[in-house]
Amino acid sequence: MQRLAMDLRMLSRELSLYLEHQVRVGFFGSGVGLSLILGFSVAYACYYLSSIAKKPQLVTGGESFSRFLQDHCPVVTETYYPTVWCWESRGQTLLRPFITSKPPVRYRNELIKTADGGQISLDWFDNDNSTRYMDASTRPTILLLPGLTGTSKESYILHMIHLSEELGYRCVVFNNRGVAGENLLTPRTYCCANTEDLETVIHHVHSLYPSAPFLAAGVSMGGMLLLNYLGKIGSKTPLMAAATFSVGWNTFACSESLEKPLNWLLFNYYLTTCLQSSVNKHRHMFVKQVDMDHVMKAKSIREFDKRFTSVMFGYRTIDDYYTDASPSRRLMSVGIPVLCLNSVDDVFSPSHGKINIFLYILT
């Protein structure tokens, strides 16, 4: 409470000084106008500090892991202060493409073959200039999994690589089939329930550097895929640890949230068109399996999944696919330490879809 009062006094003083020097003469420069602006600013600051800025809720399956995180990752217990002028999740998501930066990253591309005759595009950042881990054979490797239609070119992936470079790590980005510009050799794409391609990639990377610490991090759908893989394979994975960001724990809850009118308008329809575009480039590969004209008329991710994804991977119904795609079902089978970060107001992962996860962990 004392910290809150101190923050409030500091904010009020800075706002007062700013307004005194910046507001022009007129109504807003008069005593009444200045008082109104200052009063509104103080009220906004009170609301922000009391209702928006909060400490994360840390939920772990054991006391030792909790202590480890608090000792080595103190940010999980520190108060999080979102951008003062844009703290709402939808606003941040919409604004990000316009203000984000893209650190320059030079990749080395590798195409690997799959058991069904397909190919997967991997983009490597070898970090050969690392002064912390000069021996490439033991340099820590981080496998990065982008979101729904994301690739190695996404700004969040580039920033993760930039931070990893500072730590001396090597990174490799797993691009899902057909999204990174490579040819699709077989009539198959990807989904977050089928982990065969990820298993192939993990085995390949580990075989190249068997003595190097191996970790993975997934964002959104990439995190769902990673958790489903870890839940299926348990402790037999060569990965030492993992992290996920903005994962949809319950696919039904995610779909329901994205189909709310405002969320459909802002996100769902756009992402559906991205999915359609990614498969339409290879439509000649799918004409014998699915009705591509019907797929291209989908107006939501659920409709796309019903007409394309569930058919592609042999699910009887869309509900069967969504049940299998939900990482919550496999969480208790994960055999390595995993740090999962989610925002309470994330429209892609609504809070009611996380409640059962917390109950699973605590029991």
Short mmCIF file of C-alpha atoms in Angstrom, two decimals:
data_model
loop_
_atom_site.label_atom_id
_atom_site.label_comp_id
_atom_site.label_asym_id
_atom_site.label_seq_id
_atom_site.Cartn_x
_atom_site.Cartn_y
_atom_site.Cartn_z
CA MET A 1 0.00 0.00 0.00
CA GLN A 2 2.89 2.31 0.80
CA ARG A 3 4.44 1.51 -2.60
CA LEU A 4 1.11 2.32 -4.30
CA ALA A 5 0.85 5.68 -2.54
CA MET A 6 4.43 6.53 -3.47
CA ASP A 7 3.83 5.62 -7.14
CA LEU A 8 0.66 7.71 -7.15
CA ARG A 9 2.37 10.77 -5.69
CA MET A 10 5.19 10.48 -8.20
CA LEU A 11 2.79 10.12 -11.12
CA SER A 12 0.69 13.07 -9.96
CA ARG A 13 3.75 15.30 -9.56
CA GLU A 14 5.10 14.39 -13.01
CA LEU A 15 1.71 14.94 -14.64
CA SER A 16 1.36 18.31 -12.92
CA LEU A 17 4.79 19.47 -14.10
CA TYR A 18 4.12 18.24 -17.62
CA LEU A 19 0.78 19.98 -17.86
CA GLU A 20 2.20 23.19 -16.43
CA HIS A 21 4.83 23.36 -19.15
CA GLN A 22 3.01 21.80 -22.11
CA VAL A 23 -0.66 22.80 -22.05
CA ARG A 24 -1.36 25.88 -24.21
CA VAL A 25 -3.23 28.96 -23.09
CA GLY A 26 -7.01 28.71 -23.51
CA PHE A 27 -9.63 26.59 -21.81
CA PHE A 28 -7.14 23.79 -21.24
CA GLY A 29 -4.60 26.32 -20.06
CA SER A 30 -6.95 27.94 -17.61
CA GLY A 31 -7.16 26.98 -13.95
CA VAL A 32 -10.43 25.11 -14.48
CA GLY A 33 -9.18 23.23 -17.53
CA LEU A 34 -5.91 22.36 -15.86
CA SER A 35 -7.75 21.11 -12.78
CA LEU A 36 -10.01 18.91 -14.92
CA ILE A 37 -7.09 17.40 -16.79
CA LEU A 38 -5.10 16.90 -13.61
CA GLY A 39 -8.11 15.35 -11.85
CA PHE A 40 -8.74 12.96 -14.72
CA SER A 41 -5.05 12.07 -14.85
CA VAL A 42 -4.92 11.33 -11.13
CA ALA A 43 -8.08 9.20 -11.38
CA TYR A 44 -6.60 7.31 -14.34
CA ALA A 45 -3.34 6.80 -12.44
CA CYS A 46 -5.27 5.46 -9.44
CA TYR A 47 -7.17 3.02 -11.62
CA TYR A 48 -4.00 1.94 -13.44
CA LEU A 49 -1.98 1.32 -10.28
CA SER A 50 -4.80 -0.39 -8.40
CA SER A 51 -6.46 -2.46 -11.14
CA ILE A 52 -4.05 -2.83 -14.08
CA ALA A 53 -0.52 -3.06 -12.69
CA LYS A 54 -0.36 -6.37 -10.84
CA LYS A 55 2.02 -9.12 -9.87
CA PRO A 56 1.74 -12.33 -11.92
CA GLN A 57 -0.09 -15.27 -10.40
CA LEU A 58 2.56 -17.95 -10.11
CA VAL A 59 1.18 -21.49 -10.14
CA THR A 60 3.61 -24.42 -10.00
CA GLY A 61 3.41 -28.14 -9.51
CA GLY A 62 6.06 -28.17 -6.79
CA GLU A 63 7.74 -25.91 -4.26
CA SER A 64 11.25 -26.52 -5.64
CA PHE A 65 10.31 -25.30 -9.12
CA SER A 66 8.62 -22.25 -7.59
CA ARG A 67 11.78 -21.37 -5.65
CA PHE A 68 13.93 -21.91 -8.75
CA LEU A 69 11.78 -19.49 -10.77
CA GLN A 70 11.80 -16.87 -8.04
CA ASP A 71 15.59 -17.11 -7.72
CA HIS A 72 16.51 -17.25 -11.40
CA CYS A 73 13.54 -15.54 -13.07
CA PRO A 74 12.47 -12.84 -10.57
CA VAL A 75 10.23 -11.15 -13.14
CA VAL A 76 7.56 -13.78 -12.38
CA THR A 77 7.08 -12.21 -8.95
CA GLU A 78 7.53 -8.54 -9.83
CA THR A 79 4.68 -6.13 -10.51
CA TYR A 80 3.97 -5.91 -14.22
CA TYR A 81 3.31 -2.41 -15.55
CA PRO A 82 1.71 -2.59 -19.02
CA THR A 83 2.07 0.35 -21.40
CA VAL A 84 0.24 3.17 -19.60
CA TRP A 85 -1.53 4.48 -22.70
CA CYS A 86 -2.32 1.07 -24.23
CA TRP A 87 -2.72 -1.63 -21.60
CA GLU A 88 -5.75 -3.50 -23.00
CA SER A 89 -4.83 -6.76 -24.75
CA ARG A 90 -6.75 -6.15 -27.96
CA GLY A 91 -5.31 -2.67 -28.30
CA GLN A 92 -1.78 -3.96 -27.83
CA THR A 93 -2.32 -6.75 -30.37
CA LEU A 94 -3.68 -4.35 -32.98
CA LEU A 95 -1.02 -1.70 -32.37
CA ARG A 96 1.98 -4.02 -32.33
CA PRO A 97 2.44 -4.35 -36.12
CA PHE A 98 2.62 -0.57 -36.50
CA ILE A 99 5.23 0.19 -33.85
CA THR A 100 7.25 -2.99 -33.61
CA SER A 101 10.90 -3.18 -34.60
CA LYS A 102 12.58 -6.04 -36.42
CA PRO A 103 16.18 -6.71 -35.38
CA PRO A 104 18.31 -7.86 -38.33
CA VAL A 105 18.92 -11.61 -38.26
CA ARG A 106 20.83 -13.55 -40.90
CA TYR A 107 19.56 -17.11 -41.20
CA ARG A 108 20.98 -20.27 -42.63
CA ASN A 109 18.16 -22.27 -44.18
CA GLU A 110 17.94 -26.04 -44.09
CA LEU A 111 15.30 -28.27 -45.65
CA ILE A 112 14.86 -31.67 -44.03
CA LYS A 113 12.85 -34.59 -45.36
CA THR A 114 9.97 -36.25 -43.55
CA ALA A 115 8.89 -39.88 -43.49
CA ASP A 116 5.93 -39.21 -45.80
CA GLY A 117 8.10 -37.56 -48.47
CA GLY A 118 7.47 -33.99 -47.39
CA GLN A 119 9.94 -31.34 -46.31
CA ILE A 120 10.31 -28.94 -43.40
CA SER A 121 12.10 -25.59 -43.53
CA LEU A 122 14.43 -24.78 -40.63
CA ASP A 123 16.04 -21.36 -40.27
CA TRP A 124 19.22 -21.44 -38.22
CA PHE A 125 20.96 -18.66 -36.35
CA ASP A 126 24.24 -20.34 -35.48
CA ASN A 127 25.71 -17.51 -33.42
CA ASP A 128 29.25 -18.46 -34.39
CA ASN A 129 30.53 -15.20 -32.86
CA SER A 130 29.43 -16.25 -29.40
CA THR A 131 32.13 -15.45 -26.87
CA ARG A 132 30.35 -17.27 -24.04
CA TYR A 133 30.02 -20.61 -25.85
CA MET A 134 32.79 -20.73 -28.45
CA ASP A 135 32.58 -24.50 -28.89
CA ALA A 136 29.68 -25.06 -31.33
CA SER A 137 29.22 -28.66 -30.17
CA THR A 138 28.20 -27.56 -26.66
CA ARG A 139 26.58 -24.23 -27.45
CA PRO A 140 23.01 -24.23 -26.03
CA THR A 141 20.35 -24.59 -28.72
CA ILE A 142 16.87 -23.09 -28.58
CA LEU A 143 14.16 -24.37 -30.90
CA LEU A 144 11.58 -21.63 -31.62
CA LEU A 145 8.01 -22.37 -32.73
CA PRO A 146 6.05 -19.41 -34.20
CA GLY A 147 2.27 -18.90 -34.01
CA LEU A 148 -0.62 -19.95 -36.24
CA THR A 149 0.63 -18.72 -39.62
CA GLY A 150 3.93 -17.31 -38.37
CA THR A 151 7.43 -17.89 -39.71
CA SER A 152 11.01 -17.03 -38.78
CA LYS A 153 10.36 -13.48 -40.05
CA GLU A 154 7.92 -12.56 -37.26
CA SER A 155 9.08 -9.68 -35.10
CA TYR A 156 8.63 -11.62 -31.85
CA ILE A 157 10.80 -14.44 -33.19
CA LEU A 158 13.49 -11.97 -34.28
CA HIS A 159 13.50 -10.38 -30.83
CA MET A 160 13.76 -13.78 -29.14
CA ILE A 161 16.77 -14.57 -31.33
CA HIS A 162 18.31 -11.17 -30.57
CA LEU A 163 18.05 -11.82 -26.82
CA SER A 164 19.37 -15.36 -27.26
CA GLU A 165 22.33 -14.00 -29.20
CA GLU A 166 23.28 -11.82 -26.24
CA LEU A 167 23.24 -14.93 -24.03
CA GLY A 168 25.46 -16.77 -26.51
CA TYR A 169 22.84 -19.31 -27.60
CA ARG A 170 22.19 -20.88 -30.99
CA CYS A 171 18.61 -20.72 -32.35
CA VAL A 172 16.67 -22.69 -34.92
CA VAL A 173 13.18 -21.77 -36.08
CA PHE A 174 10.72 -24.51 -37.00
CA ASN A 175 8.60 -23.26 -39.92
CA ASN A 176 5.45 -25.32 -40.39
CA ARG A 177 4.99 -26.97 -43.77
CA GLY A 178 4.11 -24.69 -46.64
CA VAL A 179 4.23 -21.33 -44.83
CA ALA A 180 7.83 -20.16 -45.31
CA GLY A 181 7.95 -20.16 -49.11
CA GLU A 182 9.17 -23.72 -49.60
CA ASN A 183 7.34 -26.10 -51.93
CA LEU A 184 4.75 -28.43 -50.44
CA LEU A 185 5.77 -31.89 -51.64
CA THR A 186 2.87 -33.88 -50.16
CA PRO A 187 -0.81 -33.04 -49.57
CA ARG A 188 -0.29 -32.29 -45.89
CA THR A 189 0.05 -29.10 -43.87
CA TYR A 190 0.10 -28.84 -40.07
CA CYS A 191 -1.99 -28.62 -36.93
CA CYS A 192 -1.29 -28.26 -33.21
CA ALA A 193 -2.55 -31.78 -32.40
CA ASN A 194 -0.24 -33.69 -34.75
CA THR A 195 3.32 -33.67 -33.39
CA GLU A 196 5.03 -35.88 -35.97
CA ASP A 197 6.83 -33.04 -37.75
CA LEU A 198 7.98 -31.55 -34.45
CA GLU A 199 9.30 -34.93 -33.34
CA THR A 200 11.23 -35.15 -36.62
CA VAL A 201 12.73 -31.69 -36.10
CA ILE A 202 13.70 -32.31 -32.47
CA HIS A 203 15.35 -35.63 -33.35
CA HIS A 204 17.23 -33.97 -36.23
CA VAL A 205 18.50 -31.00 -34.22
CA HIS A 206 19.55 -33.18 -31.30
CA SER A 207 21.41 -35.54 -33.62
CA LEU A 208 23.47 -32.61 -34.92
CA TYR A 209 24.44 -31.35 -31.46
CA PRO A 210 23.94 -34.21 -28.98
CA SER A 211 26.24 -32.62 -26.37
CA ALA A 212 24.57 -29.21 -26.41
CA PRO A 213 21.85 -28.24 -23.91
CA PHE A 214 18.59 -28.28 -25.88
CA LEU A 215 15.57 -26.11 -25.08
CA ALA A 216 12.40 -25.01 -26.88
CA ALA A 217 10.00 -22.06 -26.81
CA GLY A 218 6.62 -21.79 -28.52
CA VAL A 219 4.30 -18.86 -29.10
CA SER A 220 0.51 -19.25 -29.36
CA MET A 221 -0.17 -22.25 -31.62
CA GLY A 222 3.54 -23.07 -31.54
CA GLY A 223 3.27 -23.35 -27.77
CA MET A 224 0.20 -25.59 -28.07
CA LEU A 225 2.10 -27.88 -30.43
CA LEU A 226 5.08 -27.95 -28.08
CA LEU A 227 2.96 -28.81 -25.04
CA ASN A 228 1.09 -31.52 -26.92
CA TYR A 229 4.42 -33.03 -27.94
CA LEU A 230 5.75 -32.91 -24.38
CA GLY A 231 2.53 -34.43 -23.05
CA LYS A 232 2.74 -37.30 -25.50
CA ILE A 233 6.41 -38.14 -25.08
CA GLY A 234 6.82 -37.41 -21.37
CA SER A 235 10.37 -37.48 -20.01
CA LYS A 236 11.82 -39.27 -23.07
CA THR A 237 12.39 -36.00 -24.93
CA PRO A 238 15.96 -34.70 -25.47
CA LEU A 239 14.70 -31.24 -24.45
CA MET A 240 15.93 -30.13 -21.03
CA ALA A 241 13.29 -27.44 -20.50
CA ALA A 242 10.76 -25.36 -22.42
CA ALA A 243 8.73 -22.14 -22.33
CA THR A 244 5.41 -21.20 -23.90
CA PHE A 245 3.70 -17.86 -24.43
CA SER A 246 0.01 -17.09 -24.93
CA VAL A 247 -1.02 -20.72 -25.29
CA GLY A 248 -4.65 -21.65 -25.86
CA TRP A 249 -5.15 -24.31 -23.19
CA ASN A 250 -8.68 -25.25 -24.17
CA THR A 251 -9.32 -25.05 -27.91
CA PHE A 252 -13.09 -24.87 -27.43
CA ALA A 253 -12.76 -21.87 -25.09
CA CYS A 254 -10.33 -20.17 -27.50
CA SER A 255 -12.70 -20.63 -30.42
CA GLU A 256 -15.65 -19.37 -28.38
CA SER A 257 -13.72 -16.25 -27.36
CA LEU A 258 -12.58 -15.50 -30.90
CA GLU A 259 -16.14 -15.84 -32.21
CA LYS A 260 -17.47 -13.02 -30.04
CA PRO A 261 -18.53 -10.23 -32.46
CA LEU A 262 -15.75 -7.75 -31.66
CA ASN A 263 -13.02 -10.39 -31.50
CA TRP A 264 -14.27 -11.94 -34.75
CA LEU A 265 -14.09 -8.54 -36.44
CA LEU A 266 -10.65 -7.65 -35.08
CA PHE A 267 -8.87 -11.01 -35.21
CA ASN A 268 -10.81 -14.10 -36.24
CA TYR A 269 -11.72 -13.13 -39.78
CA TYR A 270 -8.21 -11.83 -40.53
CA LEU A 271 -6.53 -14.99 -39.24
CA THR A 272 -8.98 -17.08 -41.25
CA THR A 273 -7.94 -15.28 -44.43
CA CYS A 274 -4.28 -15.90 -43.53
CA LEU A 275 -4.97 -19.61 -43.18
CA GLN A 276 -6.86 -19.66 -46.46
CA SER A 277 -4.04 -17.85 -48.21
CA SER A 278 -1.45 -20.30 -46.87
CA VAL A 279 -3.31 -23.34 -48.26
CA ASN A 280 -4.59 -21.71 -51.43
CA LYS A 281 -1.01 -21.36 -52.66
CA HIS A 282 -0.89 -25.15 -52.75
CA ARG A 283 -4.53 -25.90 -53.58
CA HIS A 284 -3.60 -28.27 -56.39
CA MET A 285 -2.18 -30.59 -53.70
CA PHE A 286 -5.48 -30.82 -51.79
CA VAL A 287 -8.20 -31.10 -54.42
CA LYS A 288 -8.52 -34.87 -53.97
CA GLN A 289 -8.91 -34.62 -50.18
CA VAL A 290 -11.00 -31.52 -49.49
CA ASP A 291 -13.43 -29.18 -51.22
CA MET A 292 -11.14 -26.18 -51.61
CA ASP A 293 -13.93 -23.90 -52.84
CA HIS A 294 -15.83 -24.65 -49.63
CA VAL A 295 -12.66 -24.04 -47.58
CA MET A 296 -12.15 -20.64 -49.18
CA LYS A 297 -15.65 -19.58 -48.11
CA ALA A 298 -14.93 -20.12 -44.41
CA LYS A 299 -15.59 -17.03 -42.28
CA SER A 300 -13.94 -18.18 -39.05
CA ILE A 301 -11.08 -20.34 -37.79
CA ARG A 302 -13.59 -22.92 -36.58
CA GLU A 303 -15.17 -23.17 -40.06
CA PHE A 304 -11.71 -23.46 -41.63
CA ASP A 305 -10.73 -26.20 -39.18
CA LYS A 306 -14.00 -28.04 -39.81
CA ARG A 307 -13.65 -27.91 -43.59
CA PHE A 308 -9.87 -28.32 -43.91
CA THR A 309 -7.73 -29.12 -40.84
CA SER A 310 -9.91 -31.83 -39.28
CA VAL A 311 -10.37 -33.48 -42.69
CA MET A 312 -6.66 -33.23 -43.50
CA PHE A 313 -5.67 -35.08 -40.33
CA GLY A 314 -8.43 -37.66 -40.34
CA TYR A 315 -10.65 -36.50 -37.49
CA ARG A 316 -14.27 -37.61 -37.60
CA THR A 317 -15.59 -34.25 -36.38
CA ILE A 318 -14.31 -30.80 -35.51
CA ASP A 319 -15.03 -31.57 -31.85
CA ASP A 320 -12.75 -34.60 -32.02
CA TYR A 321 -9.98 -32.41 -33.42
CA TYR A 322 -10.44 -29.63 -30.85
CA THR A 323 -10.45 -32.16 -28.02
CA ASP A 324 -7.18 -33.66 -29.23
CA ALA A 325 -5.64 -30.22 -29.85
CA SER A 326 -6.19 -28.92 -26.30
CA PRO A 327 -2.90 -29.06 -24.32
CA SER A 328 -4.83 -29.18 -21.03
CA ARG A 329 -5.49 -32.89 -21.60
CA ARG A 330 -1.79 -33.76 -21.53
CA LEU A 331 -0.37 -31.31 -19.03
CA MET A 332 0.06 -33.84 -16.24
CA SER A 333 2.16 -36.07 -18.54
CA VAL A 334 4.82 -33.42 -19.25
CA GLY A 335 8.15 -34.71 -17.92
CA ILE A 336 10.43 -31.64 -18.02
CA PRO A 337 10.29 -28.14 -16.47
CA VAL A 338 8.10 -25.80 -18.53
CA LEU A 339 7.41 -22.11 -17.91
CA CYS A 340 4.04 -21.04 -19.37
CA LEU A 341 3.22 -17.32 -19.55
CA ASN A 342 -0.35 -16.16 -20.23
CA SER A 343 -2.12 -12.84 -19.95
CA VAL A 344 -5.36 -12.81 -17.96
CA ASP A 345 -7.14 -10.77 -20.64
CA ASP A 346 -5.77 -12.63 -23.68
CA VAL A 347 -8.65 -13.06 -26.15
CA PHE A 348 -6.82 -16.03 -27.69
CA SER A 349 -6.65 -17.76 -24.32
CA PRO A 350 -9.59 -16.62 -22.15
CA SER A 351 -9.25 -16.84 -18.39
CA HIS A 352 -12.05 -19.39 -17.94
CA GLY A 353 -10.07 -21.75 -20.18
CA LYS A 354 -7.14 -21.61 -17.71
CA ILE A 355 -9.01 -22.30 -14.47
CA ASN A 356 -9.03 -26.07 -14.90
CA ILE A 357 -5.30 -25.95 -15.69
CA PHE A 358 -4.55 -24.32 -12.36
CA LEU A 359 -6.68 -26.93 -10.60
CA TYR A 360 -4.79 -29.72 -12.39
CA ILE A 361 -1.43 -28.28 -11.26
CA LEU A 362 -2.49 -27.75 -7.67
CA THR A 363 -3.94 -31.25 -7.19
#
